Amino acid sequence: MSKPTSLLITAACLAILLPCPAMAEALVDNVNGMTLDADGKVVRFTGILMTTDGKVVKLLTARDKRPERLDWRADMKGRVLLPGFVDAHGHVMELGFSAVLLDLSDTKSLDQAKAKIAAYAAANPDRKWILGGGWNQEAWGLGRFPTAADLDGVVADRPVFLSRIDGHASWANSAAIKAAGVTAATAAPSGGRIEKGAGGAPAGVFVDAAQDLVRRAAPPPLPKDRDTAFLSAQAMLLSMGVTSAADMGTTVDDWLSYRRMGDRGNMRVRIVSYGAGIEDTVRIGGTGPTPWLYGDRLRLAGVKLYGDGALGSRGAWLKAPYADAPGQSGLGFMTDTVIRNLMSRAAMDNYQVAVHAIGDRANAQALDAIEELSATYKGDRRWRIEHAQIVDPADLKRFGQHGTIASMQPTHQTSDRTMAEARLGPARLAGAYAWKTMLANGVPLAFGSDFPVERPDPFAGWAAAFTRQGADGQPSGGWRPEEAVTREQAWRAFTQGGAYAAFAEDKFGRLAPGQRADFIIVDRDPLLASPSDLRATKVEETWVGGEKVWERKP
């Protein structure tokens, strides 16, 4: 035996004999705690024993003896504790910008929107462009898209460019259209549509890919503006109990913002990023997904692709024309060959693929591509279809194949139901927002909000999922109630479902030994609350990795 080998063995034996220092622990105690186990069953507890780096060691019941030696202990005085929510689909920077730019999401009419635009322009005379969004002609009861002329009567001296609430259309005034050089002769790009007025001139609304015709002329936000937007978004998410979110469509500039925040120690929420198309994804990740950064707070997991637009702007790609616009069937953004090539390019470097598909034709196209590529790319791919709103009933069972995940947003159903009826007609709604059927077909279900399209309020989404009703309790008995899931199934989709969809189920999504101690303190028991009371739930504290990162002010 060589001398170095002998020394190593001797050292190892001595290490076994020497006492090891006990791992320091922390305790969050005296809670009315509840979580779901791996099978979706409710687990109740009264304390969480954690490592000081924020991982759960054990859930304690009232009968369990508490350790005598602790690094620290927090007494929650019997309050309700839940695992943090995982929003499976959102847009972090857009949420932040909605808070710092002009926000029209609360307007109920065109006149209200005009008044708010006028006030914003007067209060911001130094802004060269008026930017923002949140408008919704359906909520206004306008019966048409707004026009450039509508905006010109409010602001004519500088460009105005405002995105629709779903991000799939934008509204420009004449100054913005002129600055962008768009004329009657300008052709709409593939996957886009320019609403036309008299003589074929641009009427003021640009749908999907056509938005870039004007957007590229607008000044980009500065890094400091992006940092401010991120901090606003993070505070909003934490205040609502969202401790992790999938960021769908991360640009390189977005990623740099997240890295600046992480480097400075300012990242509190966990973000799983999906790059904005192949180019940005590869520029961020290089040859594959990034490792987890900043204590499991940031990771690039995959790529976001767009299959179509949205119902509100009639951009969702349908198998048959719209019931309220017989000449239109929506916009398909990719040919069958292109979507396969892009998904293959991502899969070969092990990027997870998430495809936005709202219309039944777009969903069918994504499912066809998954079926074909699954023969080549084996293993646990967890292909994701984002939204899956309008699905041909004949295609619903296909979601249960190849591990495809349905990433869906319950509040879209409650917000969109009357519009969906108008856009499609009742005969074509059998596969619309079909949450229960997805579960019955063995489809992993991940719930989110699509913030800022909807508020990132998981309690509103939770209530909508098992009632199929809006905050007003309508419609009575729920809209297509046969597709409601149970209270516990909805809770699981908003926690474990979102984590699983992002390959993060071993890190967060529930409270169990080895999981990150991400939890919230709320003012009521959500399992006993009525739907209206559940919607009224207030988050009092938010903890990420065993550290309190947000607290409601008295």
Coordinates of C-alpha atoms in Angstrom, one line a residue:
M1 CA 0.0 0.0 0.0
S2 CA 1.4 3.4 -0.9
K3 CA 2.0 6.0 1.8
P4 CA -0.5 8.6 0.4
T5 CA -3.2 5.9 0.2
S6 CA -2.5 4.9 3.8
L7 CA -2.7 8.4 5.0
L8 CA -6.0 8.9 3.3
I9 CA -7.5 5.8 4.9
T10 CA -6.2 6.9 8.3
A11 CA -7.7 10.4 7.9
A12 CA -11.0 8.9 6.9
C13 CA -11.1 6.6 10.0
L14 CA -10.3 9.6 12.2
A15 CA -13.1 11.6 10.6
I16 CA -15.6 8.9 11.5
L17 CA -14.5 8.9 15.1
L18 CA -14.5 12.7 15.6
P19 CA -17.9 14.3 16.5
C20 CA -19.5 16.2 13.6
P21 CA -21.0 19.6 14.3
A22 CA -24.8 19.6 14.3
M23 CA -26.4 21.3 11.4
A24 CA -28.0 24.6 12.6
E25 CA -31.7 24.6 12.3
A26 CA -34.6 27.2 12.4
L27 CA -38.2 26.7 13.3
V28 CA -41.4 28.4 12.2
D29 CA -43.8 27.4 14.8
N30 CA -47.4 27.7 16.1
V31 CA -48.9 27.7 12.6
N32 CA -52.2 26.3 11.2
G33 CA -50.2 24.8 8.4
M34 CA -51.4 23.0 5.3
T35 CA -49.9 21.6 2.1
L36 CA -50.5 18.8 -0.4
D37 CA -48.4 15.7 -0.5
A38 CA -47.0 14.1 -3.7
D39 CA -50.4 12.4 -4.3
G40 CA -52.4 15.6 -3.8
K41 CA -53.7 14.8 -0.4
V42 CA -54.0 17.5 2.3
V43 CA -51.3 17.4 5.0
R44 CA -51.7 19.6 8.1
F45 CA -48.9 20.6 10.5
T46 CA -48.1 23.1 13.3
G47 CA -44.5 23.8 12.6
I48 CA -41.7 23.8 10.0
L49 CA -38.2 22.8 10.9
M50 CA -35.7 24.1 8.4
T51 CA -32.0 24.4 7.7
T52 CA -30.7 27.9 8.0
D53 CA -30.2 27.9 4.2
G54 CA -33.9 27.6 3.7
K55 CA -34.8 23.9 3.1
V56 CA -37.5 22.0 4.9
V57 CA -36.2 19.4 7.4
K58 CA -39.5 18.2 8.8
L59 CA -43.1 19.2 9.1
L60 CA -44.1 19.1 12.8
T61 CA -47.4 18.2 14.4
A62 CA -48.6 19.3 17.8
R63 CA -47.3 16.1 19.3
D64 CA -43.8 16.4 17.9
K65 CA -41.2 17.6 20.4
R66 CA -39.4 20.8 19.3
P67 CA -35.6 20.9 19.3
E68 CA -34.1 22.6 22.3
R69 CA -31.2 24.2 20.3
L70 CA -32.2 26.3 17.4
D71 CA -30.5 29.0 15.4
W72 CA -33.7 31.0 15.5
R73 CA -37.5 30.5 16.0
A74 CA -40.5 32.4 14.7
D75 CA -43.9 32.2 16.4
M76 CA -46.8 32.7 14.0
K77 CA -49.4 32.8 16.7
G78 CA -51.7 30.2 15.1
R79 CA -52.0 31.9 11.7
V80 CA -52.6 30.0 8.5
L81 CA -49.5 28.9 6.5
L82 CA -49.6 27.6 2.9
P83 CA -46.9 26.8 0.4
G84 CA -46.1 29.7 -1.9
F85 CA -47.9 29.7 -5.3
V86 CA -46.2 28.8 -8.5
D87 CA -47.6 30.9 -11.4
A88 CA -47.0 28.6 -14.5
H89 CA -47.4 31.4 -17.1
G90 CA -46.6 35.1 -16.8
H91 CA -44.6 37.9 -18.2
V92 CA -42.5 39.4 -15.4
M93 CA -41.1 42.5 -17.1
E94 CA -44.5 43.3 -18.8
L95 CA -46.1 43.2 -15.3
G96 CA -43.5 45.7 -14.0
F97 CA -43.9 48.0 -17.0
S98 CA -47.6 48.0 -16.6
A99 CA -47.1 49.5 -13.1
V100 CA -44.7 52.3 -14.3
L101 CA -46.2 53.1 -17.7
L102 CA -49.7 54.2 -18.7
D103 CA -52.1 51.4 -17.6
L104 CA -55.6 51.3 -19.1
S105 CA -56.7 48.0 -17.7
D106 CA -59.1 49.6 -15.3
T107 CA -61.0 51.6 -17.9
K108 CA -64.6 50.6 -18.7
S109 CA -65.2 52.7 -21.8
L110 CA -63.3 54.4 -24.6
D111 CA -64.1 57.8 -23.0
Q112 CA -62.6 56.7 -19.7
A113 CA -59.5 55.6 -21.6
K114 CA -59.2 58.9 -23.5
A115 CA -59.5 60.8 -20.2
K116 CA -56.7 58.7 -18.6
I117 CA -54.5 59.1 -21.7
A118 CA -55.0 62.9 -21.6
A119 CA -54.1 63.1 -17.9
Y120 CA -51.0 60.9 -18.4
A121 CA -49.8 63.0 -21.3
A122 CA -50.3 66.2 -19.4
A123 CA -48.4 64.8 -16.4
N124 CA -45.5 63.6 -18.5
P125 CA -44.7 66.4 -21.0
D126 CA -41.1 65.2 -21.3
R127 CA -41.9 61.7 -22.6
K128 CA -41.2 61.7 -26.4
W129 CA -43.6 58.7 -26.8
I130 CA -46.6 57.8 -24.7
L131 CA -46.3 54.0 -24.1
G132 CA -48.4 51.6 -22.1
G133 CA -51.3 49.3 -22.6
G134 CA -54.1 47.4 -21.0
W135 CA -57.0 48.5 -23.2
N136 CA -59.8 46.0 -24.1
Q137 CA -62.4 47.0 -26.6
E138 CA -64.6 44.1 -25.3
A139 CA -64.6 45.5 -21.8
W140 CA -65.5 48.9 -23.3
G141 CA -68.5 47.4 -25.2
L142 CA -67.2 49.3 -28.2
G143 CA -68.1 46.7 -30.8
R144 CA -65.0 47.6 -32.9
F145 CA -61.3 48.3 -32.5
P146 CA -60.3 51.8 -31.5
T147 CA -58.7 53.9 -34.2
A148 CA -55.9 56.3 -34.7
A149 CA -58.5 59.1 -35.0
D150 CA -59.7 58.3 -31.5
L151 CA -56.2 58.8 -30.2
D152 CA -55.5 61.9 -32.3
G153 CA -58.3 63.8 -30.6
V154 CA -56.4 63.3 -27.3
V155 CA -52.7 63.4 -28.2
A156 CA -51.6 64.6 -31.6
D157 CA -48.3 66.2 -31.0
R158 CA -46.3 63.1 -30.2
P159 CA -46.5 59.3 -30.9
V160 CA -48.8 57.2 -28.7
F161 CA -48.5 53.4 -28.8
L162 CA -50.6 51.2 -26.5
S163 CA -50.8 47.4 -26.3
R164 CA -54.0 45.5 -25.9
I165 CA -54.5 43.8 -22.6
D166 CA -53.4 40.4 -24.1
G167 CA -50.4 41.8 -25.8
H168 CA -51.6 40.6 -29.2
A169 CA -52.6 43.9 -30.7
S170 CA -51.5 47.6 -30.3
W171 CA -53.2 50.9 -30.8
A172 CA -51.3 53.8 -32.4
N173 CA -52.1 57.4 -33.1
S174 CA -51.2 59.0 -36.5
A175 CA -47.9 60.4 -35.1
A176 CA -46.8 56.9 -34.2
I177 CA -47.8 55.5 -37.5
K178 CA -46.0 58.3 -39.3
A179 CA -42.8 57.9 -37.2
A180 CA -42.8 54.2 -38.1
G181 CA -43.2 54.9 -41.8
V182 CA -46.3 52.7 -42.1
T183 CA -48.6 53.6 -45.1
A184 CA -51.4 52.1 -47.1
A185 CA -48.7 50.4 -49.2
T186 CA -47.1 48.7 -46.2
A187 CA -47.7 44.9 -46.2
A188 CA -48.5 43.1 -43.0
P189 CA -45.8 40.6 -42.0
S190 CA -46.4 36.9 -41.8
G191 CA -48.4 36.2 -38.6
G192 CA -49.6 39.8 -38.4
R193 CA -52.5 42.0 -39.5
I194 CA -52.9 45.7 -40.1
E195 CA -56.4 47.0 -39.5
K196 CA -57.3 49.1 -42.5
G197 CA -59.4 52.3 -42.9
A198 CA -60.5 54.4 -45.8
G199 CA -58.4 53.8 -48.9
G200 CA -56.5 51.0 -47.2
A201 CA -54.7 53.4 -44.8
P202 CA -53.7 52.0 -41.4
A203 CA -56.7 52.4 -39.1
G204 CA -54.6 52.5 -35.9
V205 CA -54.6 48.9 -34.7
F206 CA -51.8 46.4 -35.4
V207 CA -52.3 42.8 -34.6
D208 CA -49.6 40.3 -33.5
A209 CA -46.5 40.4 -35.7
A210 CA -47.6 43.7 -37.3
Q211 CA -47.0 45.4 -33.9
D212 CA -43.3 45.3 -34.6
L213 CA -43.8 47.7 -37.6
V214 CA -44.4 50.5 -35.0
R215 CA -42.8 49.1 -31.9
R216 CA -39.3 49.2 -33.5
A217 CA -39.6 53.0 -33.9
A218 CA -40.3 53.6 -30.2
P219 CA -37.4 54.3 -27.9
P220 CA -36.3 51.2 -25.9
P221 CA -36.4 51.4 -22.1
L222 CA -33.1 52.2 -20.3
P223 CA -31.5 49.5 -18.0
K224 CA -32.5 51.6 -15.0
D225 CA -36.1 51.6 -16.2
R226 CA -36.0 47.9 -16.6
D227 CA -34.6 47.5 -13.0
T228 CA -37.4 49.6 -11.7
A229 CA -40.0 47.6 -13.6
F230 CA -38.6 44.3 -12.2
L231 CA -38.7 45.5 -8.6
S232 CA -42.3 46.6 -9.1
A233 CA -43.3 43.2 -10.6
Q234 CA -41.5 41.3 -7.9
A235 CA -43.2 43.3 -5.1
M236 CA -46.6 42.7 -6.7
L237 CA -46.0 38.9 -7.1
L238 CA -44.8 38.5 -3.5
S239 CA -47.7 40.5 -2.2
M240 CA -50.1 38.1 -3.8
G241 CA -48.3 35.0 -2.5
V242 CA -46.6 34.0 -5.7
T243 CA -43.1 32.8 -4.8
S244 CA -42.2 31.4 -8.2
A245 CA -43.2 32.2 -11.8
A246 CA -42.5 30.9 -15.3
D247 CA -41.5 33.9 -17.4
M248 CA -42.8 33.2 -20.9
G249 CA -40.8 35.1 -23.5
T250 CA -37.6 36.2 -21.8
T251 CA -35.5 38.5 -24.0
V252 CA -31.8 39.0 -23.6
D253 CA -32.5 42.4 -22.0
D254 CA -34.9 40.8 -19.6
W255 CA -32.3 38.2 -18.7
L256 CA -29.7 40.9 -18.1
S257 CA -32.2 42.7 -15.7
Y258 CA -32.6 39.4 -13.8
R259 CA -28.9 38.9 -13.6
R260 CA -28.3 42.5 -12.3
M261 CA -30.9 41.9 -9.6
G262 CA -29.4 38.6 -8.7
D263 CA -25.9 39.9 -8.6
R264 CA -27.0 42.7 -6.3
G265 CA -28.8 40.4 -4.0
N266 CA -32.2 41.9 -4.9
M267 CA -33.9 38.8 -6.4
R268 CA -36.5 37.4 -4.1
V269 CA -39.0 35.6 -6.3
R270 CA -38.0 32.5 -8.2
I271 CA -38.1 32.8 -12.0
V272 CA -38.0 30.0 -14.5
S273 CA -37.3 31.6 -17.9
Y274 CA -38.4 30.5 -21.3
G275 CA -36.5 32.5 -24.0
A276 CA -38.4 34.7 -26.5
G277 CA -37.8 32.4 -29.5
I278 CA -34.8 30.4 -30.5
E279 CA -32.4 33.3 -31.1
D280 CA -32.8 34.9 -27.6
T281 CA -32.8 31.4 -25.9
V282 CA -29.5 30.4 -27.5
R283 CA -27.9 33.8 -26.8
I284 CA -28.8 33.4 -23.1
G285 CA -28.2 29.7 -22.6
G286 CA -25.7 28.8 -25.3
T287 CA -25.6 25.1 -25.6
G288 CA -28.5 24.3 -23.2
P289 CA -30.5 25.4 -20.2
T290 CA -28.6 27.3 -17.5
P291 CA -27.9 25.9 -14.1
W292 CA -30.0 27.3 -11.2
L293 CA -28.6 30.6 -10.0
Y294 CA -28.8 32.7 -6.8
G295 CA -30.0 29.9 -4.5
D296 CA -32.5 28.4 -7.0
R297 CA -34.0 31.7 -7.9
L298 CA -33.2 31.9 -11.6
R299 CA -32.9 29.4 -14.4
L300 CA -33.3 29.5 -18.2
A301 CA -35.2 26.2 -18.8
G302 CA -36.4 26.5 -22.4
V303 CA -37.9 28.4 -25.3
K304 CA -41.3 30.0 -25.9
L305 CA -42.8 29.7 -29.4
Y306 CA -46.0 31.4 -30.6
G307 CA -48.4 29.3 -32.7
D308 CA -51.1 31.9 -33.0
G309 CA -52.6 35.1 -31.5
A310 CA -55.5 35.6 -29.1
L311 CA -59.3 35.5 -29.3
G312 CA -59.7 39.2 -28.3
S313 CA -58.0 40.4 -31.5
R314 CA -59.3 37.4 -33.6
G315 CA -55.7 36.2 -33.9
A316 CA -56.3 32.8 -32.4
W317 CA -55.9 30.3 -35.3
L318 CA -59.2 28.3 -35.8
K319 CA -60.1 25.3 -37.9
A320 CA -63.3 27.2 -39.1
P321 CA -63.9 30.9 -39.5
Y322 CA -65.0 33.1 -36.5
A323 CA -68.7 33.1 -35.9
D324 CA -68.6 36.9 -35.6
A325 CA -66.2 37.5 -38.5
P326 CA -67.0 34.9 -41.2
G327 CA -64.1 36.0 -43.4
Q328 CA -61.4 35.4 -40.7
S329 CA -59.9 32.3 -39.2
G330 CA -57.1 33.9 -37.2
L331 CA -53.3 33.9 -37.7
G332 CA -51.1 30.9 -37.8
F333 CA -47.5 32.1 -37.0
M334 CA -45.6 29.1 -38.3
T335 CA -46.0 26.5 -41.0
D336 CA -45.9 22.9 -40.0
T337 CA -42.3 22.6 -41.2
V338 CA -41.2 25.7 -39.4
I339 CA -42.7 24.7 -36.0
R340 CA -41.0 21.2 -36.3
N341 CA -37.7 22.7 -37.2
L342 CA -37.8 25.2 -34.3
M343 CA -38.9 22.6 -31.8
S344 CA -36.2 20.2 -33.0
R345 CA -33.5 22.9 -32.8
A346 CA -34.5 23.5 -29.2
A347 CA -34.8 19.8 -28.2
M348 CA -31.4 18.9 -29.6
D349 CA -29.9 21.1 -26.9
N350 CA -32.3 19.9 -24.3
Y351 CA -34.2 23.1 -24.0
Q352 CA -37.8 22.5 -22.9
V353 CA -40.3 23.7 -25.5
A354 CA -43.4 25.8 -24.6
V355 CA -45.8 26.6 -27.5
H356 CA -48.5 29.3 -27.2
A357 CA -51.6 27.8 -28.8
I358 CA -55.1 29.3 -28.2
G359 CA -57.2 28.3 -31.2
D360 CA -58.1 24.7 -32.1
R361 CA -56.0 24.7 -35.3
A362 CA -52.9 26.0 -33.4
N363 CA -53.4 23.4 -30.7
A364 CA -53.7 20.6 -33.3
Q365 CA -50.5 21.9 -35.1
A366 CA -48.6 21.8 -31.8
L367 CA -49.9 18.3 -30.9
D368 CA -48.9 17.0 -34.4
A369 CA -45.4 18.4 -34.0
I370 CA -45.0 16.8 -30.5
E371 CA -46.2 13.5 -31.8
E372 CA -43.7 13.5 -34.6
L373 CA -40.7 14.8 -32.6
S374 CA -41.3 12.4 -29.7
A375 CA -40.2 9.6 -31.9
T376 CA -36.8 11.2 -32.2
Y377 CA -36.3 13.0 -28.9
K378 CA -36.9 10.4 -26.2
G379 CA -37.0 10.8 -22.5
D380 CA -38.8 13.2 -20.2
R381 CA -39.3 16.2 -22.4
R382 CA -42.4 17.7 -20.8
W383 CA -43.5 19.5 -23.9
R384 CA -45.7 22.4 -22.9
I385 CA -48.7 23.9 -24.6
E386 CA -49.5 27.3 -23.2
H387 CA -53.2 28.3 -22.8
A388 CA -54.8 25.4 -24.7
Q389 CA -58.0 27.4 -24.6
I390 CA -60.0 26.2 -27.6
V391 CA -59.3 22.6 -28.4
D392 CA -61.2 20.4 -30.9
P393 CA -62.8 17.6 -28.7
A394 CA -61.2 15.1 -31.1
D395 CA -57.7 16.4 -30.0
L396 CA -58.3 16.4 -26.2
K397 CA -57.1 12.9 -25.7
R398 CA -53.9 13.6 -27.6
F399 CA -52.8 15.9 -24.7
G400 CA -52.4 12.8 -22.6
Q401 CA -49.7 11.5 -24.9
H402 CA -45.9 12.0 -24.8
G403 CA -46.1 13.8 -21.4
T404 CA -47.5 17.0 -22.8
I405 CA -48.4 19.6 -20.2
A406 CA -51.5 21.8 -20.4
S407 CA -50.4 25.2 -19.0
M408 CA -53.8 26.9 -18.5
Q409 CA -55.2 30.0 -16.8
P410 CA -58.5 29.8 -15.0
T411 CA -59.2 33.5 -15.0
H412 CA -59.0 33.6 -18.8
Q413 CA -62.2 31.5 -18.8
T414 CA -64.1 33.8 -16.5
S415 CA -62.9 36.9 -18.3
D416 CA -63.4 35.5 -21.8
R417 CA -66.5 33.4 -21.7
T418 CA -68.9 35.8 -23.3
M419 CA -66.3 36.8 -25.9
A420 CA -65.6 33.1 -26.6
E421 CA -69.3 32.5 -27.1
A422 CA -69.5 35.4 -29.6
R423 CA -66.3 34.4 -31.4
L424 CA -67.1 30.7 -31.8
G425 CA -70.8 30.1 -31.1
P426 CA -72.0 27.6 -28.6
A427 CA -71.6 24.6 -30.8
R428 CA -67.8 24.9 -30.9
L429 CA -67.2 25.3 -27.1
A430 CA -67.1 21.6 -26.1
G431 CA -63.3 21.6 -25.9
A432 CA -63.0 25.1 -24.4
Y433 CA -61.0 25.6 -21.2
A434 CA -61.4 21.9 -20.6
W435 CA -59.6 21.5 -17.3
K436 CA -61.4 18.4 -15.9
T437 CA -61.1 16.6 -19.2
M438 CA -57.4 17.3 -19.3
L439 CA -57.0 15.7 -15.8
A440 CA -59.2 12.7 -16.8
N441 CA -57.0 12.1 -19.8
G442 CA -53.9 12.0 -17.6
V443 CA -52.6 15.4 -18.6
P444 CA -50.3 17.2 -16.2
L445 CA -52.1 20.5 -15.4
A446 CA -50.3 23.7 -14.5
F447 CA -52.2 26.8 -13.6
G448 CA -51.2 30.4 -13.9
S449 CA -52.6 33.8 -14.6
D450 CA -50.8 35.1 -17.8
F451 CA -50.0 38.3 -15.9
P452 CA -50.4 41.2 -16.7
V453 CA -53.2 40.0 -19.0
E454 CA -54.9 38.9 -15.8
R455 CA -53.9 40.0 -12.2
P456 CA -51.4 37.6 -10.7
D457 CA -53.9 36.7 -8.0
P458 CA -53.8 32.9 -7.3
F459 CA -56.8 33.1 -5.0
A460 CA -59.0 34.5 -7.8
G461 CA -57.7 31.7 -10.1
W462 CA -58.2 29.1 -7.5
A463 CA -61.8 30.1 -7.0
A464 CA -62.5 30.3 -10.7
A465 CA -61.1 26.8 -11.3
F466 CA -63.5 24.9 -9.0
T467 CA -66.6 27.2 -9.6
R468 CA -66.2 28.3 -13.3
Q469 CA -67.6 31.6 -12.1
G470 CA -66.3 35.2 -12.0
A471 CA -66.0 37.4 -9.0
D472 CA -69.7 38.4 -9.4
G473 CA -70.8 34.8 -9.0
Q474 CA -71.9 34.6 -12.6
P475 CA -73.0 32.6 -14.4
S476 CA -75.2 30.8 -11.9
G477 CA -73.9 27.2 -11.5
G478 CA -70.8 28.0 -13.5
W479 CA -70.0 28.2 -17.2
R480 CA -69.8 24.7 -18.6
P481 CA -69.5 23.4 -15.0
E482 CA -68.7 19.9 -16.2
E483 CA -65.1 21.1 -16.7
A484 CA -64.7 22.4 -13.1
V485 CA -61.9 20.7 -11.1
T486 CA -62.0 20.1 -7.3
R487 CA -60.7 22.7 -4.8
E488 CA -57.7 20.4 -4.1
Q489 CA -57.0 19.7 -7.8
A490 CA -56.9 23.4 -8.5
W491 CA -54.6 24.1 -5.5
R492 CA -52.2 21.4 -6.8
A493 CA -52.2 22.9 -10.3
F494 CA -51.2 26.3 -8.8
T495 CA -48.4 24.8 -6.8
Q496 CA -47.0 21.4 -7.6
G497 CA -48.3 21.6 -11.2
G498 CA -46.4 24.7 -12.0
A499 CA -43.2 23.3 -10.4
Y500 CA -43.5 20.1 -12.3
A501 CA -44.1 21.9 -15.6
A502 CA -40.7 23.6 -15.1
F503 CA -38.7 20.6 -14.0
A504 CA -38.6 22.1 -10.5
E505 CA -40.7 19.6 -8.5
D506 CA -37.6 18.6 -6.5
K507 CA -37.1 22.2 -5.4
F508 CA -40.4 23.8 -4.7
G509 CA -44.2 23.5 -5.1
R510 CA -45.0 21.9 -1.8
L511 CA -43.7 21.8 1.7
A512 CA -41.8 18.6 2.4
P513 CA -38.4 17.5 3.5
G514 CA -35.7 18.6 1.0
Q515 CA -38.0 21.3 -0.6
R516 CA -37.2 25.0 -0.4
A517 CA -39.1 26.6 2.5
D518 CA -41.3 28.9 0.3
F519 CA -44.5 29.7 2.1
I520 CA -47.0 32.4 2.8
I521 CA -49.1 33.5 5.9
V522 CA -52.7 34.3 5.0
D523 CA -55.7 35.6 6.9
R524 CA -58.0 32.6 6.5
D525 CA -58.2 28.8 5.9
P526 CA -58.6 28.5 2.1
L527 CA -59.9 25.0 2.3
L528 CA -62.9 26.1 4.4
A529 CA -63.6 29.5 2.7
S530 CA -66.5 30.1 0.4
P531 CA -65.5 31.0 -3.2
S532 CA -66.1 34.7 -2.4
D533 CA -64.1 34.5 0.8
L534 CA -61.3 32.7 -0.9
R535 CA -61.1 35.5 -3.5
A536 CA -60.9 38.0 -0.6
T537 CA -57.9 36.2 1.0
K538 CA -55.1 38.6 2.1
V539 CA -51.5 37.6 2.2
E540 CA -49.9 38.8 5.4
E541 CA -46.3 37.5 4.9
T542 CA -44.3 35.9 2.1
W543 CA -41.2 33.8 2.8
V544 CA -38.8 32.4 0.2
G545 CA -36.1 30.0 1.2
G546 CA -36.9 30.4 4.8
E547 CA -36.5 34.2 4.7
K548 CA -39.3 36.7 5.1
V549 CA -39.2 38.8 1.9
W550 CA -42.5 40.6 2.1
E551 CA -44.9 41.7 4.8
R552 CA -48.2 43.6 4.6
K553 CA -48.1 46.9 6.2
P554 CA -50.7 47.6 8.9

